[in-house]
């Protein structure tokens, strides 16, 4: 009688990638961006989100996780993220202290509705954001398909203070030097920042500037939302998304999804 070795079982695939941080950038004491290595097998559509996290600090509990929109386009070599740091936040307080070379947990299944596939064809695309809700628009804007599908793209970004206008220089100037979409965006991209709690050339919430027509007149655009030609994506605070959705619905636009594309989309995973 001879001994027989049972075949070795393959190691279970981890639920996470563990990429290293490539760089970090501080915008304010609360806002920061960072990029991580892109795993070779990681695929996503521009505008999607993914779970990010860190292992439990005691090394034994469950990891601390949060959904983050990917700020880099689907073709990029690195994955960029835009975050707020909450002093007592279980994840963001730790993320904000990380540096190049540190590792994080990255989910394997990006998803989301803030993608071009969830919109029906149109001529003008409004990308409406507040706070760190700007992140998916940084992805969509650098996607050549967006410029193939729309004649004009309007990016609005509403924040509390002027210093919170992260990526302002990129959206107002540097994107036009992008080797892939710079020429496509020239003369067709409209950047519209607003500030709610400090003096600014465009003060107030974006909802008020839509209602009184300032958004359109300031940019020299045809007034109001037109269901036949206008499409919109919303990301940011619950209040902003609720109020802008109501304005879009009042104008005759209907909400879409991956399963049933429509005139506008929002990310319900981020809406309370």
mmCIF file of C-alpha atoms in Angstrom:
data_model
loop_
_atom_site.group_PDB
_atom_site.id
_atom_site.type_symbol
_atom_site.label_atom_id
_atom_site.label_comp_id
_atom_site.label_asym_id
_atom_site.label_seq_id
_atom_site.Cartn_x
_atom_site.Cartn_y
_atom_site.Cartn_z
ATOM 1 C CA UNK A 1 0.000 0.000 0.000
ATOM 2 C CA UNK A 2 1.369 3.415 -0.986
ATOM 3 C CA UNK A 3 0.586 6.889 0.260
ATOM 4 C CA UNK A 4 -1.283 9.160 -2.173
ATOM 5 C CA UNK A 5 -1.002 12.936 -1.939
ATOM 6 C CA UNK A 6 -4.247 14.828 -2.445
ATOM 7 C CA UNK A 7 -3.965 17.560 -5.106
ATOM 8 C CA UNK A 8 -3.263 20.955 -3.591
ATOM 9 C CA UNK A 9 -6.223 23.306 -3.572
ATOM 10 C CA UNK A 10 -5.644 26.587 -5.400
ATOM 11 C CA UNK A 11 -5.369 29.562 -3.094
ATOM 12 C CA UNK A 12 -8.626 31.499 -2.839
ATOM 13 C CA UNK A 13 -8.509 34.760 -4.762
ATOM 14 C CA UNK A 14 -8.394 37.776 -2.509
ATOM 15 C CA UNK A 15 -11.427 40.050 -2.512
ATOM 16 C CA UNK A 16 -9.026 42.975 -2.853
ATOM 17 C CA UNK A 17 -6.200 44.339 -4.874
ATOM 18 C CA UNK A 18 -3.544 45.978 -2.696
ATOM 19 C CA UNK A 19 -1.943 48.669 -4.855
ATOM 20 C CA UNK A 20 0.653 51.122 -3.628
ATOM 21 C CA UNK A 21 0.078 54.868 -3.521
ATOM 22 C CA UNK A 22 1.982 56.684 -6.277
ATOM 23 C CA UNK A 23 1.468 60.278 -5.153
ATOM 24 C CA UNK A 24 -0.688 62.498 -2.956
ATOM 25 C CA UNK A 25 -1.700 66.145 -3.311
ATOM 26 C CA UNK A 26 -3.133 68.472 -0.670
ATOM 27 C CA UNK A 27 -5.626 71.067 -1.878
ATOM 28 C CA UNK A 28 -6.655 72.335 1.576
ATOM 29 C CA UNK A 29 -6.468 71.036 5.143
ATOM 30 C CA UNK A 30 -9.608 69.000 4.320
ATOM 31 C CA UNK A 31 -9.289 68.109 0.635
ATOM 32 C CA UNK A 32 -6.702 65.890 -0.998
ATOM 33 C CA UNK A 33 -6.149 63.730 -4.056
ATOM 34 C CA UNK A 34 -4.073 60.621 -4.485
ATOM 35 C CA UNK A 35 -3.279 58.031 -7.127
ATOM 36 C CA UNK A 36 -2.576 54.326 -6.819
ATOM 37 C CA UNK A 37 -1.068 51.722 -9.097
ATOM 38 C CA UNK A 38 -3.571 50.257 -11.524
ATOM 39 C CA UNK A 39 -3.668 46.457 -11.314
ATOM 40 C CA UNK A 40 -3.220 44.859 -14.712
ATOM 41 C CA UNK A 41 -6.616 43.141 -14.544
ATOM 42 C CA UNK A 42 -8.563 46.200 -13.333
ATOM 43 C CA UNK A 43 -11.045 47.472 -15.950
ATOM 44 C CA UNK A 44 -13.670 50.188 -15.563
ATOM 45 C CA UNK A 45 -15.807 52.632 -17.504
ATOM 46 C CA UNK A 46 -15.072 56.323 -17.062
ATOM 47 C CA UNK A 47 -17.395 57.639 -14.325
ATOM 48 C CA UNK A 48 -17.660 54.438 -12.275
ATOM 49 C CA UNK A 49 -16.850 54.028 -8.589
ATOM 50 C CA UNK A 50 -15.065 51.347 -6.590
ATOM 51 C CA UNK A 51 -14.652 50.387 -2.946
ATOM 52 C CA UNK A 52 -11.473 51.591 -1.242
ATOM 53 C CA UNK A 53 -10.353 50.707 2.247
ATOM 54 C CA UNK A 54 -7.687 50.064 4.816
ATOM 55 C CA UNK A 55 -7.199 47.048 7.082
ATOM 56 C CA UNK A 56 -8.454 47.342 10.653
ATOM 57 C CA UNK A 57 -5.963 49.243 12.773
ATOM 58 C CA UNK A 58 -5.772 46.374 15.291
ATOM 59 C CA UNK A 59 -5.009 43.931 12.483
ATOM 60 C CA UNK A 60 -7.861 41.585 13.369
ATOM 61 C CA UNK A 61 -11.171 43.309 12.612
ATOM 62 C CA UNK A 62 -12.927 43.964 9.329
ATOM 63 C CA UNK A 63 -11.378 46.532 6.983
ATOM 64 C CA UNK A 64 -12.794 50.040 6.871
ATOM 65 C CA UNK A 65 -14.341 50.656 3.444
ATOM 66 C CA UNK A 66 -15.949 53.442 1.434
ATOM 67 C CA UNK A 67 -17.144 53.919 -2.159
ATOM 68 C CA UNK A 68 -15.002 56.326 -4.206
ATOM 69 C CA UNK A 69 -15.553 57.616 -7.718
ATOM 70 C CA UNK A 70 -12.508 57.089 -9.909
ATOM 71 C CA UNK A 71 -11.201 60.470 -11.079
ATOM 72 C CA UNK A 72 -8.949 59.105 -13.829
ATOM 73 C CA UNK A 73 -10.331 57.999 -17.218
ATOM 74 C CA UNK A 74 -10.798 54.378 -18.162
ATOM 75 C CA UNK A 75 -7.644 54.326 -20.300
ATOM 76 C CA UNK A 76 -5.249 55.762 -17.666
ATOM 77 C CA UNK A 77 -2.297 53.832 -16.233
ATOM 78 C CA UNK A 78 -3.002 54.979 -12.648
ATOM 79 C CA UNK A 79 -6.193 55.275 -10.582
ATOM 80 C CA UNK A 80 -6.798 58.753 -9.181
ATOM 81 C CA UNK A 81 -9.179 59.670 -6.335
ATOM 82 C CA UNK A 82 -10.425 62.921 -4.785
ATOM 83 C CA UNK A 83 -11.346 62.881 -1.096
ATOM 84 C CA UNK A 84 -12.353 64.953 1.870
ATOM 85 C CA UNK A 85 -10.577 64.260 5.150
ATOM 86 C CA UNK A 86 -12.867 64.141 8.171
ATOM 87 C CA UNK A 87 -10.829 64.421 11.412
ATOM 88 C CA UNK A 88 -12.778 61.675 13.158
ATOM 89 C CA UNK A 89 -13.637 59.740 9.999
ATOM 90 C CA UNK A 90 -12.741 56.063 10.382
ATOM 91 C CA UNK A 91 -11.313 55.886 6.842
ATOM 92 C CA UNK A 92 -10.625 59.398 5.535
ATOM 93 C CA UNK A 93 -8.677 60.443 8.646
ATOM 94 C CA UNK A 94 -6.267 57.577 7.913
ATOM 95 C CA UNK A 95 -6.228 57.969 4.132
ATOM 96 C CA UNK A 96 -5.231 61.589 4.509
ATOM 97 C CA UNK A 97 -2.078 60.573 6.369
ATOM 98 C CA UNK A 98 -0.832 58.088 3.791
ATOM 99 C CA UNK A 99 2.133 58.757 1.528
ATOM 100 C CA UNK A 100 3.695 57.346 -1.622
ATOM 101 C CA UNK A 101 4.563 53.690 -1.140
ATOM 102 C CA UNK A 102 1.804 52.952 1.391
ATOM 103 C CA UNK A 103 -0.767 50.360 0.332
ATOM 104 C CA UNK A 104 -4.562 50.422 0.350
ATOM 105 C CA UNK A 105 -7.350 47.971 -0.398
ATOM 106 C CA UNK A 106 -8.979 48.326 -3.821
ATOM 107 C CA UNK A 107 -12.159 46.466 -4.736
ATOM 108 C CA UNK A 108 -12.212 44.246 -7.807
ATOM 109 C CA UNK A 109 -15.648 45.261 -9.142
ATOM 110 C CA UNK A 110 -16.092 48.890 -10.215
ATOM 111 C CA UNK A 111 -19.674 49.861 -10.969
ATOM 112 C CA UNK A 112 -22.016 52.830 -11.196
ATOM 113 C CA UNK A 113 -24.497 54.790 -13.316
ATOM 114 C CA UNK A 114 -22.449 57.954 -13.979
ATOM 115 C CA UNK A 115 -21.366 56.576 -17.336
ATOM 116 C CA UNK A 116 -22.046 57.630 -20.900
ATOM 117 C CA UNK A 117 -23.807 54.342 -21.616
ATOM 118 C CA UNK A 118 -26.621 55.346 -19.248
ATOM 119 C CA UNK A 119 -27.529 58.419 -21.333
ATOM 120 C CA UNK A 120 -29.474 58.636 -24.558
ATOM 121 C CA UNK A 121 -27.915 60.656 -27.427
ATOM 122 C CA UNK A 122 -27.912 64.438 -27.081
ATOM 123 C CA UNK A 123 -26.012 67.608 -27.972
ATOM 124 C CA UNK A 124 -25.228 69.279 -24.620
ATOM 125 C CA UNK A 125 -23.969 67.417 -21.562
ATOM 126 C CA UNK A 126 -24.180 69.039 -18.116
ATOM 127 C CA UNK A 127 -21.856 67.543 -15.491
ATOM 128 C CA UNK A 128 -23.136 69.021 -12.220
ATOM 129 C CA UNK A 129 -21.113 68.568 -9.028
ATOM 130 C CA UNK A 130 -20.730 69.806 -5.500
ATOM 131 C CA UNK A 131 -17.700 69.149 -3.303
ATOM 132 C CA UNK A 132 -15.799 65.946 -4.072
ATOM 133 C CA UNK A 133 -18.620 64.986 -6.433
ATOM 134 C CA UNK A 134 -16.369 66.528 -9.082
ATOM 135 C CA UNK A 135 -14.331 63.293 -9.230
ATOM 136 C CA UNK A 136 -16.318 61.351 -11.854
ATOM 137 C CA UNK A 137 -16.398 64.371 -14.164
ATOM 138 C CA UNK A 138 -12.595 64.430 -14.180
ATOM 139 C CA UNK A 139 -12.852 60.906 -15.540
ATOM 140 C CA UNK A 140 -15.624 61.508 -18.074
ATOM 141 C CA UNK A 141 -14.050 64.701 -19.437
ATOM 142 C CA UNK A 142 -10.848 62.866 -20.364
ATOM 143 C CA UNK A 143 -12.778 60.160 -22.209
ATOM 144 C CA UNK A 144 -12.684 60.795 -25.993
ATOM 145 C CA UNK A 145 -16.104 59.149 -26.346
ATOM 146 C CA UNK A 146 -17.672 62.029 -24.410
ATOM 147 C CA UNK A 147 -16.475 64.489 -27.045
ATOM 148 C CA UNK A 148 -17.626 62.206 -29.846
ATOM 149 C CA UNK A 149 -21.131 62.058 -28.391
ATOM 150 C CA UNK A 150 -21.713 65.699 -27.391
ATOM 151 C CA UNK A 151 -21.133 69.048 -29.076
ATOM 152 C CA UNK A 152 -20.778 70.932 -25.779
ATOM 153 C CA UNK A 153 -19.976 69.863 -22.210
ATOM 154 C CA UNK A 154 -20.702 72.098 -19.203
ATOM 155 C CA UNK A 155 -19.015 71.301 -15.877
ATOM 156 C CA UNK A 156 -20.387 73.015 -12.785
ATOM 157 C CA UNK A 157 -18.662 72.765 -9.404
ATOM 158 C CA UNK A 158 -20.246 74.249 -6.279
ATOM 159 C CA UNK A 159 -18.229 74.553 -3.060
ATOM 160 C CA UNK A 160 -18.388 76.484 0.202
ATOM 161 C CA UNK A 161 -15.112 78.411 -0.053
ATOM 162 C CA UNK A 162 -12.962 79.535 -2.961
ATOM 163 C CA UNK A 163 -10.043 77.403 -1.783
ATOM 164 C CA UNK A 164 -12.249 74.312 -2.159
ATOM 165 C CA UNK A 165 -12.257 74.680 -5.954
ATOM 166 C CA UNK A 166 -9.807 71.832 -6.454
ATOM 167 C CA UNK A 167 -8.787 71.171 -10.064
ATOM 168 C CA UNK A 168 -9.801 74.727 -10.988
ATOM 169 C CA UNK A 169 -6.652 75.369 -13.008
ATOM 170 C CA UNK A 170 -6.963 72.032 -14.767
ATOM 171 C CA UNK A 171 -10.574 72.640 -15.803
ATOM 172 C CA UNK A 172 -10.083 76.270 -16.775
ATOM 173 C CA UNK A 173 -6.780 75.870 -18.630
ATOM 174 C CA UNK A 174 -4.669 72.715 -18.424
ATOM 175 C CA UNK A 175 -7.185 70.300 -19.917
ATOM 176 C CA UNK A 176 -6.747 72.063 -23.259
ATOM 177 C CA UNK A 177 -3.142 70.832 -23.297
ATOM 178 C CA UNK A 178 -4.165 67.220 -22.752
ATOM 179 C CA UNK A 179 -2.667 65.233 -25.648
ATOM 180 C CA UNK A 180 -5.776 63.068 -26.049
ATOM 181 C CA UNK A 181 -8.760 65.404 -25.547
ATOM 182 C CA UNK A 182 -7.268 68.899 -25.425
ATOM 183 C CA UNK A 183 -8.099 69.808 -29.008
ATOM 184 C CA UNK A 184 -11.522 68.193 -28.725
ATOM 185 C CA UNK A 185 -12.387 70.245 -25.634
ATOM 186 C CA UNK A 186 -11.216 73.583 -27.006
ATOM 187 C CA UNK A 187 -14.227 75.853 -27.532
ATOM 188 C CA UNK A 188 -16.614 73.113 -26.415
ATOM 189 C CA UNK A 189 -15.917 72.800 -22.674
ATOM 190 C CA UNK A 190 -17.552 75.307 -20.304
ATOM 191 C CA UNK A 191 -16.320 75.348 -16.700
ATOM 192 C CA UNK A 192 -18.686 77.029 -14.206
ATOM 193 C CA UNK A 193 -17.572 77.186 -10.538
ATOM 194 C CA UNK A 194 -19.809 78.680 -7.839
ATOM 195 C CA UNK A 195 -19.091 79.442 -4.170
ATOM 196 C CA UNK A 196 -21.744 79.588 -1.453
ATOM 197 C CA UNK A 197 -20.061 81.025 1.656
ATOM 198 C CA UNK A 198 -17.543 83.586 0.379
ATOM 199 C CA UNK A 199 -17.605 86.458 -2.088
ATOM 200 C CA UNK A 200 -17.026 85.136 -5.604
ATOM 201 C CA UNK A 201 -17.724 86.158 -9.179
ATOM 202 C CA UNK A 202 -20.460 83.500 -9.308
ATOM 203 C CA UNK A 203 -21.944 83.237 -5.836
ATOM 204 C CA UNK A 204 -24.571 80.822 -4.582
ATOM 205 C CA UNK A 205 -25.872 77.329 -5.140
ATOM 206 C CA UNK A 206 -26.058 75.975 -8.649
ATOM 207 C CA UNK A 207 -29.781 75.367 -8.235
ATOM 208 C CA UNK A 208 -30.439 79.110 -7.892
ATOM 209 C CA UNK A 209 -28.302 79.904 -10.912
ATOM 210 C CA UNK A 210 -30.207 77.331 -12.962
ATOM 211 C CA UNK A 211 -33.576 78.672 -11.823
ATOM 212 C CA UNK A 212 -32.798 82.324 -12.533
ATOM 213 C CA UNK A 213 -31.099 81.498 -15.828
ATOM 214 C CA UNK A 214 -27.660 82.804 -14.806
ATOM 215 C CA UNK A 215 -25.937 79.512 -15.641
ATOM 216 C CA UNK A 216 -27.024 79.773 -19.264
ATOM 217 C CA UNK A 217 -26.673 83.524 -19.765
ATOM 218 C CA UNK A 218 -23.227 83.665 -18.137
ATOM 219 C CA UNK A 219 -21.956 81.055 -20.593
ATOM 220 C CA UNK A 220 -23.805 82.380 -23.629
ATOM 221 C CA UNK A 221 -25.821 79.181 -23.971
ATOM 222 C CA UNK A 222 -29.382 78.647 -25.103
ATOM 223 C CA UNK A 223 -31.520 79.091 -21.945
ATOM 224 C CA UNK A 224 -33.030 76.237 -19.953
ATOM 225 C CA UNK A 225 -32.820 72.487 -20.254
ATOM 226 C CA UNK A 226 -34.206 71.022 -23.486
ATOM 227 C CA UNK A 227 -35.278 67.349 -23.312
ATOM 228 C CA UNK A 228 -34.568 66.833 -27.003
ATOM 229 C CA UNK A 229 -30.919 67.860 -26.804
ATOM 230 C CA UNK A 230 -29.715 68.168 -23.176
ATOM 231 C CA UNK A 231 -28.345 65.416 -20.961
ATOM 232 C CA UNK A 232 -27.061 65.684 -17.390
ATOM 233 C CA UNK A 233 -25.124 63.796 -14.732
ATOM 234 C CA UNK A 234 -25.301 64.684 -11.030
ATOM 235 C CA UNK A 235 -22.855 63.920 -8.217
ATOM 236 C CA UNK A 236 -22.447 65.603 -4.835
ATOM 237 C CA UNK A 237 -24.527 66.382 -1.790
ATOM 238 C CA UNK A 238 -27.931 64.789 -1.302
ATOM 239 C CA UNK A 239 -29.606 68.221 -1.226
ATOM 240 C CA UNK A 240 -28.014 69.335 -4.484
ATOM 241 C CA UNK A 241 -28.911 66.120 -6.278
ATOM 242 C CA UNK A 242 -32.499 66.249 -5.012
ATOM 243 C CA UNK A 243 -33.015 69.863 -6.040
ATOM 244 C CA UNK A 244 -31.334 69.662 -9.448
ATOM 245 C CA UNK A 245 -33.184 66.416 -10.212
ATOM 246 C CA UNK A 246 -36.440 68.233 -9.541
ATOM 247 C CA UNK A 247 -35.443 71.027 -11.927
ATOM 248 C CA UNK A 248 -34.534 68.528 -14.633
ATOM 249 C CA UNK A 249 -37.786 66.622 -14.194
ATOM 250 C CA UNK A 250 -39.738 69.889 -14.311
ATOM 251 C CA UNK A 251 -38.033 70.658 -17.626
ATOM 252 C CA UNK A 252 -39.139 67.288 -18.999
ATOM 253 C CA UNK A 253 -35.949 65.237 -18.639
ATOM 254 C CA UNK A 254 -36.261 61.674 -17.336
ATOM 255 C CA UNK A 255 -33.836 59.701 -15.172
ATOM 256 C CA UNK A 256 -31.858 56.909 -16.784
ATOM 257 C CA UNK A 257 -29.825 53.904 -15.686
ATOM 258 C CA UNK A 258 -27.519 51.259 -17.119
ATOM 259 C CA UNK A 259 -30.516 49.078 -17.869
ATOM 260 C CA UNK A 260 -32.660 51.890 -19.322
ATOM 261 C CA UNK A 261 -30.680 54.914 -20.571
ATOM 262 C CA UNK A 262 -32.347 58.282 -20.065
ATOM 263 C CA UNK A 263 -31.849 62.048 -20.147
ATOM 264 C CA UNK A 264 -30.018 62.359 -16.833
ATOM 265 C CA UNK A 265 -28.368 60.096 -14.272
ATOM 266 C CA UNK A 266 -27.280 60.253 -10.660
ATOM 267 C CA UNK A 267 -25.378 57.831 -8.466
ATOM 268 C CA UNK A 268 -27.879 56.395 -6.019
ATOM 269 C CA UNK A 269 -25.138 54.577 -4.106
ATOM 270 C CA UNK A 270 -24.037 58.011 -2.828
ATOM 271 C CA UNK A 271 -27.494 59.463 -2.143
ATOM 272 C CA UNK A 272 -29.050 59.132 1.282
#
